[in-house]
PDB file of C-alpha atoms in Angstrom:
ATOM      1  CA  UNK V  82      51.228 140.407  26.233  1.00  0.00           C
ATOM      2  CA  UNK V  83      50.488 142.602  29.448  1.00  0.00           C
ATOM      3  CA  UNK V  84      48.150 142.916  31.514  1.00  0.00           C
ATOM      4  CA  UNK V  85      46.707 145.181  34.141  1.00  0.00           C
ATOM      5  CA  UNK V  86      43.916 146.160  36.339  1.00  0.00           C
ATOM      6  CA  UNK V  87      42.228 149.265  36.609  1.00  0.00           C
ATOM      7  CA  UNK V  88      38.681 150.630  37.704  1.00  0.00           C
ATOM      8  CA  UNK V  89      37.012 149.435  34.575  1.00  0.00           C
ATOM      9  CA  UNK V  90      38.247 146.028  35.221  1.00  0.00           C
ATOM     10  CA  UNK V  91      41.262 144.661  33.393  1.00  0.00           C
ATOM     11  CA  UNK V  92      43.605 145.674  30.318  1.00  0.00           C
ATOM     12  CA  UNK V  93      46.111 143.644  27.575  1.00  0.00           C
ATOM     13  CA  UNK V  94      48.485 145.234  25.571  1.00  0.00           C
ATOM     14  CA  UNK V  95      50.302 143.472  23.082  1.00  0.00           C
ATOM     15  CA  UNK V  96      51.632 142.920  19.464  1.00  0.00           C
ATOM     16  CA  UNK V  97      50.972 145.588  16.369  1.00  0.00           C
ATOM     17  CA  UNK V  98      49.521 148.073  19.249  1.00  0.00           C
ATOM     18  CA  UNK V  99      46.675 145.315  20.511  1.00  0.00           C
ATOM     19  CA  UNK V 100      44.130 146.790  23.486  1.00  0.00           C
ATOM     20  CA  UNK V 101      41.717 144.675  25.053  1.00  0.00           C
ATOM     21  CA  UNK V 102      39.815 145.447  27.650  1.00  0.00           C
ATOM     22  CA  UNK V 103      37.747 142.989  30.267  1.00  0.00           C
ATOM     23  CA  UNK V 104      34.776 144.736  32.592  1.00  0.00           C
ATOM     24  CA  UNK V 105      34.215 140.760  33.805  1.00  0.00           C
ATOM     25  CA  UNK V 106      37.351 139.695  35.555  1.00  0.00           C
ATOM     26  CA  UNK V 107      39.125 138.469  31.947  1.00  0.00           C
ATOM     27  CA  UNK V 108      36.080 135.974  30.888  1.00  0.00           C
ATOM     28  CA  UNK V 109      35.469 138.448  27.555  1.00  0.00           C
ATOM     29  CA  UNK V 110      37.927 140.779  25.951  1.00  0.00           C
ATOM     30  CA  UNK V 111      36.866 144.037  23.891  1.00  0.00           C
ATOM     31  CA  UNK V 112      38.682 145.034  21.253  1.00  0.00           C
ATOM     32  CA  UNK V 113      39.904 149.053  21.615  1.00  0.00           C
ATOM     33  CA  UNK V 114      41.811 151.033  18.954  1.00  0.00           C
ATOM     34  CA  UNK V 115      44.949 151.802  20.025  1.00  0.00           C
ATOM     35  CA  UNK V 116      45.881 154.102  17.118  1.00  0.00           C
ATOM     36  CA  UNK V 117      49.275 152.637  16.507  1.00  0.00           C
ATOM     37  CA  UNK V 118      50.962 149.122  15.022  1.00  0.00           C
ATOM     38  CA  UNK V 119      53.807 149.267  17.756  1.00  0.00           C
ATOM     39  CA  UNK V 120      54.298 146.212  19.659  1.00  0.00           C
ATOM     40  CA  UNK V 121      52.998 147.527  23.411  1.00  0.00           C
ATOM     41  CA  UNK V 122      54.734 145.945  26.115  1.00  0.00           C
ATOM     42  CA  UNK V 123      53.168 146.952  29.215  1.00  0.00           C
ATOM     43  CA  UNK V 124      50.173 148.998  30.602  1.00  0.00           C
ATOM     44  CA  UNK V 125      49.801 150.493  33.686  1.00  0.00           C
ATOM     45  CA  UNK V 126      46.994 152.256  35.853  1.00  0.00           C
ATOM     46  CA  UNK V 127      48.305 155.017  37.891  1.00  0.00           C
ATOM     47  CA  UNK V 128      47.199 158.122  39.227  1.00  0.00           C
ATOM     48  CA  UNK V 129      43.735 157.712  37.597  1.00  0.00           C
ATOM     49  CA  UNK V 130      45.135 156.929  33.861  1.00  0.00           C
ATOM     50  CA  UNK V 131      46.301 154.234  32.199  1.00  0.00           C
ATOM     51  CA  UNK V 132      49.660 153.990  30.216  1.00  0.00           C
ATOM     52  CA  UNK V 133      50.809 151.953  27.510  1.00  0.00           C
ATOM     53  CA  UNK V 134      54.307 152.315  26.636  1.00  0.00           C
ATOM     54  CA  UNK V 135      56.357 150.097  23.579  1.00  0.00           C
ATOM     55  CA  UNK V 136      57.938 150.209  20.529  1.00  0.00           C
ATOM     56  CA  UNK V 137      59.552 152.989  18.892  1.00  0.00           C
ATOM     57  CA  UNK V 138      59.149 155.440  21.876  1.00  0.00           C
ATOM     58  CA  UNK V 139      55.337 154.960  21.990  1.00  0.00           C
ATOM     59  CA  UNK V 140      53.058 156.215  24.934  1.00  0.00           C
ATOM     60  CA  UNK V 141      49.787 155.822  24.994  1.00  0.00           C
ATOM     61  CA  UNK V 142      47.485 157.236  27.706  1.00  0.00           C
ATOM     62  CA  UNK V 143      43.948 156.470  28.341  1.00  0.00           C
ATOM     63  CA  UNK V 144      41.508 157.389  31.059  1.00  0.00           C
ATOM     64  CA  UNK V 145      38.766 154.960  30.859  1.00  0.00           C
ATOM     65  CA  UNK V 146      40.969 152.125  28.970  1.00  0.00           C
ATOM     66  CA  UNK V 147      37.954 152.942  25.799  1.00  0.00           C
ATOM     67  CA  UNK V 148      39.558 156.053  23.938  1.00  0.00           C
ATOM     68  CA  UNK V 149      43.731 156.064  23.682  1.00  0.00           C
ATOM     69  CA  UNK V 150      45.672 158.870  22.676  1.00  0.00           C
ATOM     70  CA  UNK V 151      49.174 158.840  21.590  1.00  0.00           C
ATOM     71  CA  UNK V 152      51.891 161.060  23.179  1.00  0.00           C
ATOM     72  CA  UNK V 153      54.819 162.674  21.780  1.00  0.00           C
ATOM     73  CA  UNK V 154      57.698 160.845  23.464  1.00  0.00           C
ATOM     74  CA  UNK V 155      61.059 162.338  22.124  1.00  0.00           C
ATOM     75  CA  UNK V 156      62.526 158.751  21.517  1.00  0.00           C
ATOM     76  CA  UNK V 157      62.617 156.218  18.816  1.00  0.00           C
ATOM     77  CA  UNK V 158      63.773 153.671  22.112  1.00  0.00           C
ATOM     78  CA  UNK V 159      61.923 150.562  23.020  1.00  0.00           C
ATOM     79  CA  UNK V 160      59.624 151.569  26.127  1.00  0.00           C
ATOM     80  CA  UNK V 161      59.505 149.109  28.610  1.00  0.00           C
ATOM     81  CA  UNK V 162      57.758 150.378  32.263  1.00  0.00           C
ATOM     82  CA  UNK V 163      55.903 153.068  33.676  1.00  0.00           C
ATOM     83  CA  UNK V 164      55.300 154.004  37.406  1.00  0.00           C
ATOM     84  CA  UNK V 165      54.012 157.131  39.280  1.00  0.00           C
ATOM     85  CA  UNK V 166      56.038 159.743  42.192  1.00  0.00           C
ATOM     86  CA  UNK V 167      54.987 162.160  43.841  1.00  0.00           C
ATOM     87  CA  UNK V 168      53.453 164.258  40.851  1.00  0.00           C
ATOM     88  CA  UNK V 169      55.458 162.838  38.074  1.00  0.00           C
ATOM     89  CA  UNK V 170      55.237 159.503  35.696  1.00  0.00           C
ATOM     90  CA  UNK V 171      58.147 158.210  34.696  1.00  0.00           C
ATOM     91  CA  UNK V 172      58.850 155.796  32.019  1.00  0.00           C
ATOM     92  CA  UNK V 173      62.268 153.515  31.426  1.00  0.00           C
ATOM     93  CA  UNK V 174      63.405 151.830  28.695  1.00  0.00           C
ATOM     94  CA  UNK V 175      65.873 150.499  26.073  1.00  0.00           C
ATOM     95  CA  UNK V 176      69.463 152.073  25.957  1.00  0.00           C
ATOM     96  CA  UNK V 177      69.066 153.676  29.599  1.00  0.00           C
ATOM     97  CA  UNK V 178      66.431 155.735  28.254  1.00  0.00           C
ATOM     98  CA  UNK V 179      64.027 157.355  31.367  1.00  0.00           C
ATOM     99  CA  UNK V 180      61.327 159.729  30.668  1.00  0.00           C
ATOM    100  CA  UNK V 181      59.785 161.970  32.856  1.00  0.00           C
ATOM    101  CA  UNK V 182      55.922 163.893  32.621  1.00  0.00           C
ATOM    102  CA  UNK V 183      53.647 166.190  34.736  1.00  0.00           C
ATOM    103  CA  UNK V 184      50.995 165.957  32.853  1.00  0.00           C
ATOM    104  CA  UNK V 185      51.228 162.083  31.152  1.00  0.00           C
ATOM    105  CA  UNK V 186      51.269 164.578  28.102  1.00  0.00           C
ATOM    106  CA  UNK V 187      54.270 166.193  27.816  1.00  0.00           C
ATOM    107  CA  UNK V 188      57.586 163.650  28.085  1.00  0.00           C
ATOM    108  CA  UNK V 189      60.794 164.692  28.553  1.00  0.00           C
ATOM    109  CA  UNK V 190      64.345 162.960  29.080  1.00  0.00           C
ATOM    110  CA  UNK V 191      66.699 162.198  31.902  1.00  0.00           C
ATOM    111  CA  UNK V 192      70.146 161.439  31.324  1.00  0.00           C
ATOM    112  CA  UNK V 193      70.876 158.092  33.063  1.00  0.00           C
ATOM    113  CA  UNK V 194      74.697 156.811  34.288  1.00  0.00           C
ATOM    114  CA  UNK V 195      73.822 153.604  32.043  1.00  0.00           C
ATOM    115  CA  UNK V 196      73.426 152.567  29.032  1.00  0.00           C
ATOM    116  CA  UNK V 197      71.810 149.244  29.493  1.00  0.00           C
ATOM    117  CA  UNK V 198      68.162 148.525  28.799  1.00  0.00           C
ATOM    118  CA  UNK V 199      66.287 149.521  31.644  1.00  0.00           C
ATOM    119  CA  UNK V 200      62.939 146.733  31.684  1.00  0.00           C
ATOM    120  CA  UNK V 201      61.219 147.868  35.301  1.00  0.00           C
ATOM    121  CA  UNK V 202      60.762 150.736  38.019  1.00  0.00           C
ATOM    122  CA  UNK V 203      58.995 150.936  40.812  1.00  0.00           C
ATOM    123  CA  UNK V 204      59.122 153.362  43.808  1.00  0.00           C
ATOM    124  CA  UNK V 205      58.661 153.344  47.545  1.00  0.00           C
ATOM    125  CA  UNK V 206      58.873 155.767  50.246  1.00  0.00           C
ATOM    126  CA  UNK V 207      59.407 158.312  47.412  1.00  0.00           C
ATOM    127  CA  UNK V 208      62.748 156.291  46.163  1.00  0.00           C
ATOM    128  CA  UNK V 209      62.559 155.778  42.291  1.00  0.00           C
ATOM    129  CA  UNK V 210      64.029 152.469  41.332  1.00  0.00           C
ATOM    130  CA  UNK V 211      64.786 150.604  38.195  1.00  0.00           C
ATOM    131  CA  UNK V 212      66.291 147.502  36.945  1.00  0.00           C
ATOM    132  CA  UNK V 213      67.836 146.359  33.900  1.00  0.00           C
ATOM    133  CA  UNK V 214      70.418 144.170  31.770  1.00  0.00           C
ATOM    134  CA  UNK V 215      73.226 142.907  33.222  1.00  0.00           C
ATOM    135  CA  UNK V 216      72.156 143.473  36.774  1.00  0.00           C
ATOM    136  CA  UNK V 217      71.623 147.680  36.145  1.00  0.00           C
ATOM    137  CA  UNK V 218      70.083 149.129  39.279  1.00  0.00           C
ATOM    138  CA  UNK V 219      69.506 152.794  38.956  1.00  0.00           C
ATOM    139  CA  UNK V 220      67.622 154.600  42.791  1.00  0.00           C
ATOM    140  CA  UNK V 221      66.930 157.859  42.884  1.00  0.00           C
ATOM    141  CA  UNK V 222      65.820 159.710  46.251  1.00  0.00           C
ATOM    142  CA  UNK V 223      62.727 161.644  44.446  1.00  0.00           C
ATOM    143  CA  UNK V 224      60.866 162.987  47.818  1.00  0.00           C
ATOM    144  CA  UNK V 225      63.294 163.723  50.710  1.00  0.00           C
ATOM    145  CA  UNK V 226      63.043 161.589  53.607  1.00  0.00           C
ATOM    146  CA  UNK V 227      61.768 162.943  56.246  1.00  0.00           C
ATOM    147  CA  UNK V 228      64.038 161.286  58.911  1.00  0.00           C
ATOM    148  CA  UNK V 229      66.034 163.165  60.813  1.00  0.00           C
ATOM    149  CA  UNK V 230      70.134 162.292  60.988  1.00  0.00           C
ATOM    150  CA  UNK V 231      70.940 162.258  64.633  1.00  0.00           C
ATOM    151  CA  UNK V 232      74.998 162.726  65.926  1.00  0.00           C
ATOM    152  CA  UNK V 233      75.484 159.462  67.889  1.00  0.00           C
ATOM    153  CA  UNK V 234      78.397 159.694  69.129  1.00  0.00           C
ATOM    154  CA  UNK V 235      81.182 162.539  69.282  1.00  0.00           C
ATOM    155  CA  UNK V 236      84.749 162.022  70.950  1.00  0.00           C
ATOM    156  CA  UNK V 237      88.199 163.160  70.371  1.00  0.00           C
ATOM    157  CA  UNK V 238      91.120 161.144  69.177  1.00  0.00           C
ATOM    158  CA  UNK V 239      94.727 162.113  67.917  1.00  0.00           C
ATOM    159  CA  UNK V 240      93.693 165.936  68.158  1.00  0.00           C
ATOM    160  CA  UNK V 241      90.840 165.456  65.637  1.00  0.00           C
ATOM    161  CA  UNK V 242      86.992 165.454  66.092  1.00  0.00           C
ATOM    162  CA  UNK V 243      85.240 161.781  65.625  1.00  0.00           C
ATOM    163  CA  UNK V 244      81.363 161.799  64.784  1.00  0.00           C
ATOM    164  CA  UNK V 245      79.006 159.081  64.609  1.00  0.00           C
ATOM    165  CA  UNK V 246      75.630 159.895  62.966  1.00  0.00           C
ATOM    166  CA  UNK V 247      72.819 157.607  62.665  1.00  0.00           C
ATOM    167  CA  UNK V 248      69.732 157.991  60.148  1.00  0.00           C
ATOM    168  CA  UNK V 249      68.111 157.257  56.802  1.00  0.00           C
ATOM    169  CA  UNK V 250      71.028 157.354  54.416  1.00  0.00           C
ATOM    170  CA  UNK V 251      70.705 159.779  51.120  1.00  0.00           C
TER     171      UNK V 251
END
């Protein structure tokens, strides 16, 4: 079982597509249908909706963690994390599957250099990253860094220019 905060207070996502929801920090649990009997394996808040991702290539999506609705995901793969950049969601999961949405509604693939089950991402400074089996670490630069790359140094040696630059890498 998951479980997440939001601004209603806190969801759990579990086995054969379980939804709670708590308004009282966790001391009772409501019930929600989920509209699905896929095991969920993680809910997230982010950028003012929740998603529920899981078995079989399910995403749900929710805006007040009360009323779910199922999205189309493309994939029969095991879904595993979701996170938020810049304006897109992305979702990782079994087999090196990523997903990637505008909307939260509309899902489409990336093609990954892995194969490995991919179980989290995260982002910072507008770097995607994930993490997986067998130590799989997949970054992605999603939002340019604004840094500027700087020439060091220059000299000449052997005939041949020699430059030294300094700066954010990628």
């Amino acid at each position: 079982m998951s479980v997440a905060p939001f601004p209603g207070g806190l969801v759990a996502v579990g086995d054969d597509g379980v939804i709670l929801t708590s308004s009282d920090h966790g001391t009772n649990w409501t019930a929600r249908l989920s509209g699905t009997t896929n095991w969920l394996s993680q809910a997230r808040w982010l950028n003012d909706r929740l998603i529920a991702v899981g078995q079989n290539g399910c995403i749900l999506t929710s805006a007040d963690g009360v009323q779910w609705r199922t999205n189309a995901s493309g994939t029969t793969a095991w879904l595993n994390a979701a996170d938020f950049v810049e304006d897109t969601w992305f979702i990782v999961g079994n087999q090196g599957t990523m997903l990637g949405s505008p909307d939260a509604t509309n899902w489409f693939s990336f093609g990954t250099l892995t194969k490995k089950s991919l179980y989290g991402v995260t982002s910072h400074n507008g770097q995607l990253v994930t993490v997986g089996s067998e130590g799989a670490i997949l970054r992605s630069q999603l939002v340019p860094d604004p840094t500027p790359i700087q020439v060091a140094s220059f000299s000449r040696a052997s005939g041949m220019d020699v430059f030294l630059f300094a700066g954010a890498t990628d």
